[in-house]
mmCIF file of C-alpha atoms and ligand atoms in Angstrom:
data_model
loop_
_atom_site.group_PDB
_atom_site.id
_atom_site.type_symbol
_atom_site.label_atom_id
_atom_site.label_comp_id
_atom_site.label_asym_id
_atom_site.label_seq_id
_atom_site.Cartn_x
_atom_site.Cartn_y
_atom_site.Cartn_z
ATOM 1 C CA UNK F 1 -23.543 -22.843 -16.142
ATOM 2 C CA UNK F 2 -21.338 -20.220 -16.900
ATOM 3 C CA UNK F 3 -23.777 -17.479 -17.268
ATOM 4 C CA UNK F 4 -25.238 -18.785 -14.061
ATOM 5 C CA UNK F 5 -21.660 -18.139 -12.409
ATOM 6 C CA UNK F 6 -21.867 -14.582 -13.975
ATOM 7 C CA UNK F 7 -25.003 -13.811 -12.753
ATOM 8 C CA UNK F 8 -24.324 -14.731 -9.486
ATOM 9 C CA UNK F 9 -21.010 -12.649 -9.393
ATOM 10 C CA UNK F 10 -23.345 -9.707 -10.553
ATOM 11 C CA UNK F 11 -25.613 -10.169 -7.727
ATOM 12 C CA UNK F 12 -22.673 -10.811 -5.470
ATOM 13 C CA UNK F 13 -21.346 -7.277 -6.437
ATOM 14 C CA UNK F 14 -24.806 -5.415 -6.170
ATOM 15 C CA UNK F 15 -25.203 -7.068 -2.569
ATOM 16 C CA UNK F 16 -21.826 -5.292 -1.664
ATOM 17 C CA UNK F 17 -22.903 -1.960 -3.330
ATOM 18 C CA UNK F 18 -26.116 -2.313 -1.255
ATOM 19 C CA UNK F 19 -24.364 -2.975 1.975
ATOM 20 C CA UNK F 20 -21.890 -0.363 1.388
ATOM 21 C CA UNK F 21 -24.902 2.315 0.752
ATOM 22 C CA UNK F 22 -26.715 0.901 3.833
ATOM 23 C CA UNK F 23 -23.636 1.227 6.205
ATOM 24 C CA UNK F 24 -23.488 4.996 5.149
ATOM 25 C CA UNK F 25 -27.054 5.076 5.840
ATOM 26 C CA UNK F 26 -26.409 3.484 9.385
ATOM 27 C CA UNK F 27 -23.323 5.303 10.230
ATOM 28 C CA UNK F 28 -25.914 8.256 10.892
ATOM 29 C CA UNK F 29 -27.718 6.154 13.281
ATOM 30 C CA UNK F 30 -24.869 4.769 14.882
ATOM 31 C CA UNK F 31 -23.787 8.103 16.378
ATOM 32 C CA UNK F 32 -26.591 7.385 18.769
ATOM 33 C CA UNK F 33 -24.668 4.032 19.935
ATOM 34 C CA UNK F 34 -21.676 6.233 20.686
ATOM 35 C CA UNK F 35 -21.558 8.053 24.166
ATOM 36 C CA UNK F 36 -21.720 11.736 24.362
ATOM 37 C CA UNK F 37 -19.014 11.914 26.886
ATOM 38 C CA UNK F 38 -15.487 10.696 26.673
ATOM 39 C CA UNK F 39 -13.312 9.211 29.304
ATOM 40 C CA UNK F 40 -10.089 8.296 28.064
ATOM 41 C CA UNK F 41 -8.569 10.702 25.695
ATOM 42 C CA UNK F 42 -4.866 11.341 26.066
ATOM 43 C CA UNK F 43 -4.003 12.696 22.753
ATOM 44 C CA UNK F 44 -7.219 14.360 21.528
ATOM 45 C CA UNK F 45 -8.445 17.544 23.268
ATOM 46 C CA UNK F 46 -10.659 16.603 26.139
ATOM 47 C CA UNK F 47 -13.299 18.923 25.212
ATOM 48 C CA UNK F 48 -13.214 17.674 21.638
ATOM 49 C CA UNK F 49 -17.133 17.781 19.987
ATOM 50 C CA UNK F 50 -18.983 14.458 19.617
ATOM 51 C CA UNK F 51 -19.128 15.229 15.814
ATOM 52 C CA UNK F 52 -15.477 16.033 15.565
ATOM 53 C CA UNK F 53 -14.437 12.953 17.345
ATOM 54 C CA UNK F 54 -16.470 10.493 15.256
ATOM 55 C CA UNK F 55 -15.189 12.506 12.108
ATOM 56 C CA UNK F 56 -11.640 11.653 13.337
ATOM 57 C CA UNK F 57 -12.317 8.184 13.866
ATOM 58 C CA UNK F 58 -13.935 7.731 10.605
ATOM 59 C CA UNK F 59 -11.024 9.060 9.043
ATOM 60 C CA UNK F 60 -8.741 6.326 10.892
ATOM 61 C CA UNK F 61 -11.024 3.637 9.384
ATOM 62 C CA UNK F 62 -10.844 4.748 5.865
ATOM 63 C CA UNK F 63 -7.014 5.548 6.083
ATOM 64 C CA UNK F 64 -6.280 2.336 7.210
ATOM 65 C CA UNK F 65 -8.897 0.285 5.483
ATOM 66 C CA UNK F 66 -10.269 -1.079 8.793
ATOM 67 C CA UNK F 67 -13.347 -0.889 10.893
ATOM 68 C CA UNK F 68 -13.788 0.438 14.396
ATOM 69 C CA UNK F 69 -13.186 -3.157 16.085
ATOM 70 C CA UNK F 70 -9.496 -2.994 14.688
ATOM 71 C CA UNK F 71 -8.813 -0.880 17.514
ATOM 72 C CA UNK F 72 -11.820 -0.930 20.136
ATOM 73 C CA UNK F 73 -13.321 -3.707 21.794
ATOM 74 C CA UNK F 74 -16.661 -4.857 21.140
ATOM 75 C CA UNK F 75 -18.544 -8.187 21.108
ATOM 76 C CA UNK F 76 -20.430 -7.517 17.864
ATOM 77 C CA UNK F 77 -18.500 -5.519 15.263
ATOM 78 C CA UNK F 78 -21.562 -4.322 13.398
ATOM 79 C CA UNK F 79 -23.511 -3.082 16.760
ATOM 80 C CA UNK F 80 -21.390 -0.203 18.191
ATOM 81 C CA UNK F 81 -23.511 -0.391 21.457
ATOM 82 C CA UNK F 82 -21.453 -3.364 22.281
ATOM 83 C CA UNK F 83 -18.293 -1.419 22.133
ATOM 84 C CA UNK F 84 -16.319 -0.206 25.042
ATOM 85 C CA UNK F 85 -14.641 2.723 23.420
ATOM 86 C CA UNK F 86 -12.668 3.893 26.594
ATOM 87 C CA UNK F 87 -11.116 0.576 27.063
ATOM 88 C CA UNK F 88 -7.221 0.355 26.021
ATOM 89 C CA UNK F 89 -7.355 -3.411 25.708
ATOM 90 C CA UNK F 90 -6.017 -3.397 22.020
ATOM 91 C CA UNK F 91 -2.652 -2.723 21.264
ATOM 92 C CA UNK F 92 -3.636 -1.189 17.902
ATOM 93 C CA UNK F 93 -5.380 1.528 19.699
ATOM 94 C CA UNK F 94 -2.016 2.240 21.904
ATOM 95 C CA UNK F 95 -0.191 2.043 18.462
ATOM 96 C CA UNK F 96 -2.848 4.678 17.077
ATOM 97 C CA UNK F 97 -1.964 6.949 19.974
ATOM 98 C CA UNK F 98 1.622 7.005 19.312
ATOM 99 C CA UNK F 99 0.802 7.701 15.484
ATOM 100 C CA UNK F 100 -1.453 10.485 16.574
ATOM 101 C CA UNK F 101 1.449 12.093 18.537
ATOM 102 C CA UNK F 102 3.739 11.606 15.627
ATOM 103 C CA UNK F 103 1.435 13.244 13.125
ATOM 104 C CA UNK F 104 0.959 16.024 15.623
ATOM 105 C CA UNK F 105 4.686 16.523 15.988
ATOM 106 C CA UNK F 106 5.588 16.260 12.252
ATOM 107 C CA UNK F 107 2.878 19.132 11.539
ATOM 108 C CA UNK F 108 3.366 21.283 14.580
ATOM 109 C CA UNK F 109 7.247 20.972 15.006
ATOM 110 C CA UNK F 110 8.580 20.188 11.586
ATOM 111 C CA UNK F 111 6.233 21.227 8.624
ATOM 112 C CA UNK F 112 5.339 24.557 10.561
ATOM 113 C CA UNK F 113 9.126 25.504 10.269
ATOM 114 C CA UNK F 114 8.745 25.487 6.420
ATOM 115 C CA UNK F 115 6.127 27.841 6.503
ATOM 116 C CA UNK F 116 8.837 30.545 7.290
ATOM 117 C CA UNK F 117 10.008 29.955 3.800
ATOM 118 C CA UNK F 118 6.768 29.480 1.859
ATOM 119 C CA UNK F 119 3.152 30.678 2.099
ATOM 120 C CA UNK F 120 1.700 27.294 1.469
ATOM 121 C CA UNK F 121 2.020 24.594 4.025
ATOM 122 C CA UNK F 122 0.785 20.999 3.415
ATOM 123 C CA UNK F 123 -0.303 18.674 6.479
ATOM 124 C CA UNK F 124 0.557 15.331 6.974
ATOM 125 C CA UNK F 125 -2.328 13.003 7.935
ATOM 126 C CA UNK F 126 -2.956 9.193 8.611
ATOM 127 C CA UNK F 127 -3.808 8.880 4.699
ATOM 128 C CA UNK F 128 -0.497 10.113 3.652
ATOM 129 C CA UNK F 129 1.100 7.064 4.352
ATOM 130 C CA UNK F 130 -1.355 4.287 4.914
ATOM 131 C CA UNK F 131 -3.164 4.677 1.883
ATOM 132 C CA UNK F 132 -6.009 2.339 2.909
ATOM 133 C CA UNK F 133 -3.809 -0.400 4.661
ATOM 134 C CA UNK F 134 -3.193 -0.975 8.247
ATOM 135 C CA UNK F 135 0.672 -1.588 7.525
ATOM 136 C CA UNK F 136 1.766 0.970 5.265
ATOM 137 C CA UNK F 137 4.049 -1.262 2.981
ATOM 138 C CA UNK F 138 5.321 -0.815 -0.504
ATOM 139 C CA UNK F 139 4.295 -3.537 -2.951
ATOM 140 C CA UNK F 140 8.056 -4.291 -3.739
ATOM 141 C CA UNK F 141 8.669 -4.886 0.051
ATOM 142 C CA UNK F 142 5.699 -7.034 0.238
ATOM 143 C CA UNK F 143 6.561 -9.093 -2.537
ATOM 144 C CA UNK F 144 10.242 -9.478 -1.579
ATOM 145 C CA UNK F 145 9.140 -10.901 1.817
ATOM 146 C CA UNK F 146 7.016 -13.462 0.063
ATOM 147 C CA UNK F 147 9.788 -14.385 -2.164
ATOM 148 C CA UNK F 148 12.301 -14.806 0.755
ATOM 149 C CA UNK F 149 9.898 -16.949 2.514
ATOM 150 C CA UNK F 150 7.997 -18.997 -0.110
ATOM 151 C CA UNK F 151 9.790 -18.642 -3.501
ATOM 152 C CA UNK F 152 9.186 -16.829 -6.669
ATOM 153 C CA UNK F 153 6.049 -18.549 -7.646
ATOM 154 C CA UNK F 154 4.303 -17.470 -4.465
ATOM 155 C CA UNK F 155 5.823 -13.850 -5.022
ATOM 156 C CA UNK F 156 4.287 -13.780 -8.687
ATOM 157 C CA UNK F 157 0.830 -15.359 -7.298
ATOM 158 C CA UNK F 158 0.817 -12.624 -4.687
ATOM 159 C CA UNK F 159 1.642 -9.864 -7.226
ATOM 160 C CA UNK F 160 -1.406 -11.240 -9.491
ATOM 161 C CA UNK F 161 -3.780 -11.253 -6.567
ATOM 162 C CA UNK F 162 -3.024 -7.750 -5.164
ATOM 163 C CA UNK F 163 -3.262 -6.531 -8.825
ATOM 164 C CA UNK F 164 -6.703 -7.963 -9.221
ATOM 165 C CA UNK F 165 -7.704 -6.415 -6.009
ATOM 166 C CA UNK F 166 -6.119 -2.991 -6.109
ATOM 167 C CA UNK F 167 -5.260 -1.873 -9.646
ATOM 168 C CA UNK F 168 -6.420 1.523 -10.227
ATOM 169 C CA UNK F 169 -6.590 2.568 -6.699
ATOM 170 C CA UNK F 170 -3.865 4.153 -4.746
ATOM 171 C CA UNK F 171 -2.914 1.620 -2.253
ATOM 172 C CA UNK F 172 -0.219 0.184 -4.228
ATOM 173 C CA UNK F 173 1.900 1.185 -7.110
ATOM 174 C CA UNK F 174 1.496 -1.140 -10.298
ATOM 175 C CA UNK F 175 3.660 1.059 -12.574
ATOM 176 C CA UNK F 176 6.979 -0.204 -14.165
ATOM 177 C CA UNK F 177 9.135 1.106 -11.389
ATOM 178 C CA UNK F 178 7.746 -1.456 -8.690
ATOM 179 C CA UNK F 179 9.121 -4.551 -10.407
ATOM 180 C CA UNK F 180 12.126 -2.673 -11.303
ATOM 181 C CA UNK F 181 12.847 -1.830 -7.676
ATOM 182 C CA UNK F 182 12.164 -5.618 -6.910
ATOM 183 C CA UNK F 183 14.594 -6.671 -9.366
ATOM 184 C CA UNK F 184 17.099 -4.542 -7.854
ATOM 185 C CA UNK F 185 16.490 -6.109 -4.597
ATOM 186 C CA UNK F 186 16.606 -9.486 -5.848
ATOM 187 C CA UNK F 187 19.959 -8.917 -7.679
ATOM 188 C CA UNK F 188 21.354 -7.359 -4.324
ATOM 189 C CA UNK F 189 20.458 -10.453 -2.048
ATOM 190 C CA UNK F 190 21.901 -12.674 -5.022
ATOM 191 C CA UNK F 191 18.686 -14.157 -6.074
ATOM 192 C CA UNK F 192 19.572 -14.139 -9.820
ATOM 193 C CA UNK F 193 16.939 -16.330 -11.227
ATOM 194 C CA UNK F 194 14.176 -14.563 -9.256
ATOM 195 C CA UNK F 195 15.445 -11.283 -10.492
ATOM 196 C CA UNK F 196 15.225 -12.622 -14.157
ATOM 197 C CA UNK F 197 11.978 -13.760 -13.704
ATOM 198 C CA UNK F 198 10.494 -10.619 -11.778
ATOM 199 C CA UNK F 199 12.100 -8.255 -14.765
ATOM 200 C CA UNK F 200 10.801 -10.706 -17.557
ATOM 201 C CA UNK F 201 7.082 -10.244 -15.953
ATOM 202 C CA UNK F 202 7.839 -6.487 -15.956
ATOM 203 C CA UNK F 203 8.661 -6.413 -19.671
ATOM 204 C CA UNK F 204 5.524 -8.695 -20.414
ATOM 205 C CA UNK F 205 3.673 -5.708 -18.923
ATOM 206 C CA UNK F 206 5.505 -2.963 -19.936
ATOM 207 C CA UNK F 207 7.452 -3.925 -23.112
ATOM 208 C CA UNK F 208 8.005 -0.180 -24.524
ATOM 209 C CA UNK F 209 9.661 1.002 -21.468
ATOM 210 C CA UNK F 210 13.347 1.865 -20.959
ATOM 211 C CA UNK F 211 12.951 1.014 -17.276
ATOM 212 C CA UNK F 212 11.660 -2.334 -17.648
ATOM 213 C CA UNK F 213 14.169 -3.364 -20.548
ATOM 214 C CA UNK F 214 17.025 -1.884 -18.584
ATOM 215 C CA UNK F 215 16.318 -3.537 -15.458
ATOM 216 C CA UNK F 216 15.911 -6.761 -17.240
ATOM 217 C CA UNK F 217 19.539 -6.221 -18.845
ATOM 218 C CA UNK F 218 20.822 -5.870 -15.250
ATOM 219 C CA UNK F 219 19.271 -9.180 -14.130
ATOM 220 C CA UNK F 220 20.380 -10.964 -17.028
ATOM 221 C CA UNK F 221 23.805 -9.292 -16.393
ATOM 222 C CA UNK F 222 24.024 -10.313 -12.930
ATOM 223 C CA UNK F 223 22.885 -13.945 -13.780
ATOM 224 C CA UNK F 224 25.634 -14.078 -16.485
ATOM 225 C CA UNK F 225 23.453 -14.307 -19.594
ATOM 226 C CA UNK F 226 25.812 -11.979 -21.297
ATOM 227 C CA UNK F 227 24.308 -12.289 -24.842
ATOM 228 C CA UNK F 228 20.767 -11.730 -23.591
ATOM 229 C CA UNK F 229 21.704 -9.081 -21.555
ATOM 230 C CA UNK F 230 23.018 -6.985 -24.351
ATOM 231 C CA UNK F 231 19.815 -7.623 -26.350
ATOM 232 C CA UNK F 232 17.928 -6.175 -23.505
ATOM 233 C CA UNK F 233 20.008 -3.196 -23.196
ATOM 234 C CA UNK F 234 20.156 -2.628 -27.037
ATOM 235 C CA UNK F 235 16.181 -2.884 -26.932
ATOM 236 C CA UNK F 236 16.198 -0.554 -24.037
ATOM 237 C CA UNK F 237 18.474 1.907 -26.213
ATOM 238 C CA UNK F 238 15.754 2.157 -28.764
ATOM 239 C CA UNK F 239 13.660 4.275 -26.354
ATOM 240 C CA UNK F 240 16.912 6.521 -25.616
ATOM 241 C CA UNK F 241 18.941 6.411 -28.573
ATOM 242 C CA UNK F 242 22.703 6.964 -27.854
ATOM 243 C CA UNK F 243 22.388 7.179 -24.307
ATOM 244 C CA UNK F 244 25.948 6.931 -23.134
ATOM 245 C CA UNK F 245 25.234 4.938 -19.973
ATOM 246 C CA UNK F 246 23.534 2.200 -22.075
ATOM 247 C CA UNK F 247 26.175 2.362 -24.818
ATOM 248 C CA UNK F 248 28.949 2.016 -22.372
ATOM 249 C CA UNK F 249 27.334 -1.054 -20.932
ATOM 250 C CA UNK F 250 26.846 -2.665 -24.146
ATOM 251 C CA UNK F 251 30.337 -2.111 -25.136
ATOM 252 C CA UNK F 252 31.912 -3.356 -21.925
ATOM 253 C CA UNK F 253 29.792 -6.611 -22.047
ATOM 254 C CA UNK F 254 30.837 -7.169 -25.858
ATOM 255 C CA UNK F 255 34.584 -7.018 -24.661
ATOM 256 C CA UNK F 256 33.647 -9.507 -22.103
ATOM 257 C CA UNK F 257 32.008 -11.811 -24.439
HETATM 258 C C1 LIG M 301 -6.695 3.172 14.150
HETATM 259 C C2 LIG M 301 -7.286 2.813 15.476
HETATM 260 C C3 LIG M 301 -8.576 3.273 15.765
HETATM 261 C C4 LIG M 301 -9.667 3.168 14.934
HETATM 262 C C5 LIG M 301 -9.943 2.173 13.697
HETATM 263 C C6 LIG M 301 -10.987 3.661 15.383
HETATM 264 N N1 LIG M 301 -10.652 4.324 16.597
HETATM 265 FE FE1 LIG M 301 -11.584 5.326 18.157
HETATM 266 N N2 LIG M 301 -9.996 5.685 19.161
HETATM 267 C C7 LIG M 301 -8.912 5.630 18.846
HETATM 268 C C8 LIG M 301 -8.012 6.077 19.748
HETATM 269 C C9 LIG M 301 -6.453 5.958 19.881
HETATM 270 C C10 LIG M 301 -8.751 6.772 20.571
HETATM 271 C C11 LIG M 301 -8.115 7.542 21.904
HETATM 272 C C12 LIG M 301 -7.688 8.764 21.498
HETATM 273 C C13 LIG M 301 -7.006 9.702 22.540
HETATM 274 O O1 LIG M 301 -6.364 9.114 23.389
HETATM 275 O O2 LIG M 301 -7.004 11.039 22.721
HETATM 276 C C14 LIG M 301 -10.146 6.406 20.358
HETATM 277 C C15 LIG M 301 -11.032 6.969 21.104
HETATM 278 C C16 LIG M 301 -12.218 6.860 20.791
HETATM 279 C C17 LIG M 301 -13.442 7.353 21.551
HETATM 280 C C18 LIG M 301 -13.432 7.957 22.524
HETATM 281 C C19 LIG M 301 -13.360 6.877 23.793
HETATM 282 C C20 LIG M 301 -13.231 7.415 25.270
HETATM 283 O O3 LIG M 301 -14.267 7.643 25.987
HETATM 284 O O4 LIG M 301 -12.281 7.977 25.668
HETATM 285 C C21 LIG M 301 -14.683 6.820 20.709
HETATM 286 C C22 LIG M 301 -16.144 6.937 21.135
HETATM 287 C C23 LIG M 301 -14.224 6.082 19.487
HETATM 288 N N3 LIG M 301 -12.866 6.177 19.527
HETATM 289 C C24 LIG M 301 -14.963 5.752 18.603
HETATM 290 C C25 LIG M 301 -14.612 5.125 17.310
HETATM 291 C C26 LIG M 301 -15.453 4.701 16.281
HETATM 292 C C27 LIG M 301 -16.851 4.751 16.332
HETATM 293 C C28 LIG M 301 -14.795 4.051 15.296
HETATM 294 C C29 LIG M 301 -15.239 3.564 14.247
HETATM 295 C C30 LIG M 301 -15.828 4.408 13.097
HETATM 296 C C31 LIG M 301 -13.488 4.314 15.636
HETATM 297 N N4 LIG M 301 -13.384 4.836 17.062
HETATM 298 C C32 LIG M 301 -12.201 3.746 15.134
HETATM 299 C C33 LIG M 301 -8.417 4.715 17.854
HETATM 300 C C34 LIG M 301 -9.215 4.209 16.782
HETATM 301 C C1 LIG M 302 4.648 8.911 8.200
HETATM 302 C C2 LIG M 302 4.038 7.884 7.785
HETATM 303 C C3 LIG M 302 2.838 7.444 8.749
HETATM 304 C C4 LIG M 302 1.827 8.345 9.124
HETATM 305 C C5 LIG M 302 1.529 9.586 8.742
HETATM 306 C C6 LIG M 302 1.082 7.482 9.930
HETATM 307 N N1 LIG M 302 1.445 6.119 9.875
HETATM 308 FE FE1 LIG M 302 0.595 4.556 11.127
HETATM 309 N N2 LIG M 302 2.248 3.499 10.414
HETATM 310 C C7 LIG M 302 3.198 3.825 9.828
HETATM 311 C C8 LIG M 302 4.090 2.784 9.722
HETATM 312 C C9 LIG M 302 5.438 2.705 8.875
HETATM 313 C C10 LIG M 302 3.696 1.893 10.420
HETATM 314 C C11 LIG M 302 4.105 0.272 10.569
HETATM 315 C C12 LIG M 302 5.256 0.294 11.750
HETATM 316 C C13 LIG M 302 5.658 -1.265 12.198
HETATM 317 O O1 LIG M 302 4.658 -1.969 12.447
HETATM 318 O O2 LIG M 302 6.692 -1.445 11.833
HETATM 319 C C14 LIG M 302 2.508 2.202 11.027
HETATM 320 C C15 LIG M 302 1.626 1.502 11.849
HETATM 321 C C16 LIG M 302 0.324 1.969 12.218
HETATM 322 C C17 LIG M 302 -0.462 1.031 13.142
HETATM 323 C C18 LIG M 302 -0.221 -0.317 13.529
HETATM 324 C C19 LIG M 302 -0.819 -1.377 12.473
HETATM 325 C C20 LIG M 302 -0.661 -2.760 12.793
HETATM 326 O O3 LIG M 302 -1.379 -3.533 12.025
HETATM 327 O O4 LIG M 302 -0.262 -3.166 13.924
HETATM 328 C C21 LIG M 302 -1.605 1.849 13.484
HETATM 329 C C22 LIG M 302 -2.926 1.549 14.247
HETATM 330 C C23 LIG M 302 -1.469 3.196 12.605
HETATM 331 N N3 LIG M 302 -0.241 2.871 12.089
HETATM 332 C C24 LIG M 302 -2.349 4.064 12.776
HETATM 333 C C25 LIG M 302 -2.090 5.210 12.321
HETATM 334 C C26 LIG M 302 -3.027 6.446 12.395
HETATM 335 C C27 LIG M 302 -4.225 6.564 13.251
HETATM 336 C C28 LIG M 302 -2.584 7.472 11.845
HETATM 337 C C29 LIG M 302 -3.058 9.117 11.735
HETATM 338 C C30 LIG M 302 -3.125 9.376 13.150
HETATM 339 C C31 LIG M 302 -1.114 7.000 11.337
HETATM 340 N N4 LIG M 302 -1.212 5.803 11.423
HETATM 341 C C32 LIG M 302 -0.469 7.761 10.597
HETATM 342 C C33 LIG M 302 3.544 5.204 9.236
HETATM 343 C C34 LIG M 302 2.538 6.187 9.378
#
């Protein structure tokens, strides 16, 4: 039974790969389903070539991790001939226009000024912020919202799900600092139990990091578990012997005890 499930999973995966390859293949054909003349361009240059416009649009889909239908009206998302690309019905299209103007302004009005001081100038584009998601949120902000609304268990569940899906990619940061930031945010909002739980999860994943151990010390200290907090700080100090800040913390807590 198990091997059957495994095999099924395999064929499932290869099906996705096949669809992906097919979609690249079809995207060449799809150009034929897109009109040659554009009727409703307000930000892009009116005389933009079809190739350049399609390139720009494909860039949007990659940067936001969406398909054309996210911004454009169409009755069948796989058949571009059913689309009315000139229509402004979807608010996401209007939002995208605001974003395009913003990006133009960042590059033209602000970053260009830096070129007076350096010969190399970077440009901002949709991917710079969006990293493959339509709402460019930090992982700690997503988790904080979940914990506020649904509690710590749901928060941890969401973390594990996102990790399974996105680990190794660049959409979310699964390094030690994310859960340390989240621990900080939880302490500030006086959710001390949740802060301790999250900081312990971080130590579980990054047991040899001064950041995870120090952050756990802070959570435990905030909760009032002074003895455990001292232990965590002492462990953190193993990775930064005689660090004056940690030393002071430990001394202060020992006086409190
Ligand atoms: C994130 C939103 C977004 C996505 C995703 C997107 N577009 Fe667009 N598209 C726009 C915006 C905004 C405009 C209008 C630009 C302007 O006003 O200069 C536009 C304009 C167009 C136009 C010109 C319509 C006209 O006649 O004025 C075509 C054609 C088009 N898109 C095709 C596509 C295709 C094909 C895809 C998928 C590969 C796609 N778009 C994905 C936002 C999007
Ligand atoms: C400087 C960072 C930054 C850049 C660059 C950027 N965006 Fe955004 N974008 C954001 C933020 C932040 C939001 C969320 C705003 C909100 O909803 O509060 C957002 C939201 C959006 C949304 C609305 C998403 C939704 O689900 O409602 C669209 C569409 C969008 N961006 C498209 C684009 C496109 C297209 C580009 C490139 C032309 C772009 N963005 C470049 C930061 C950026």
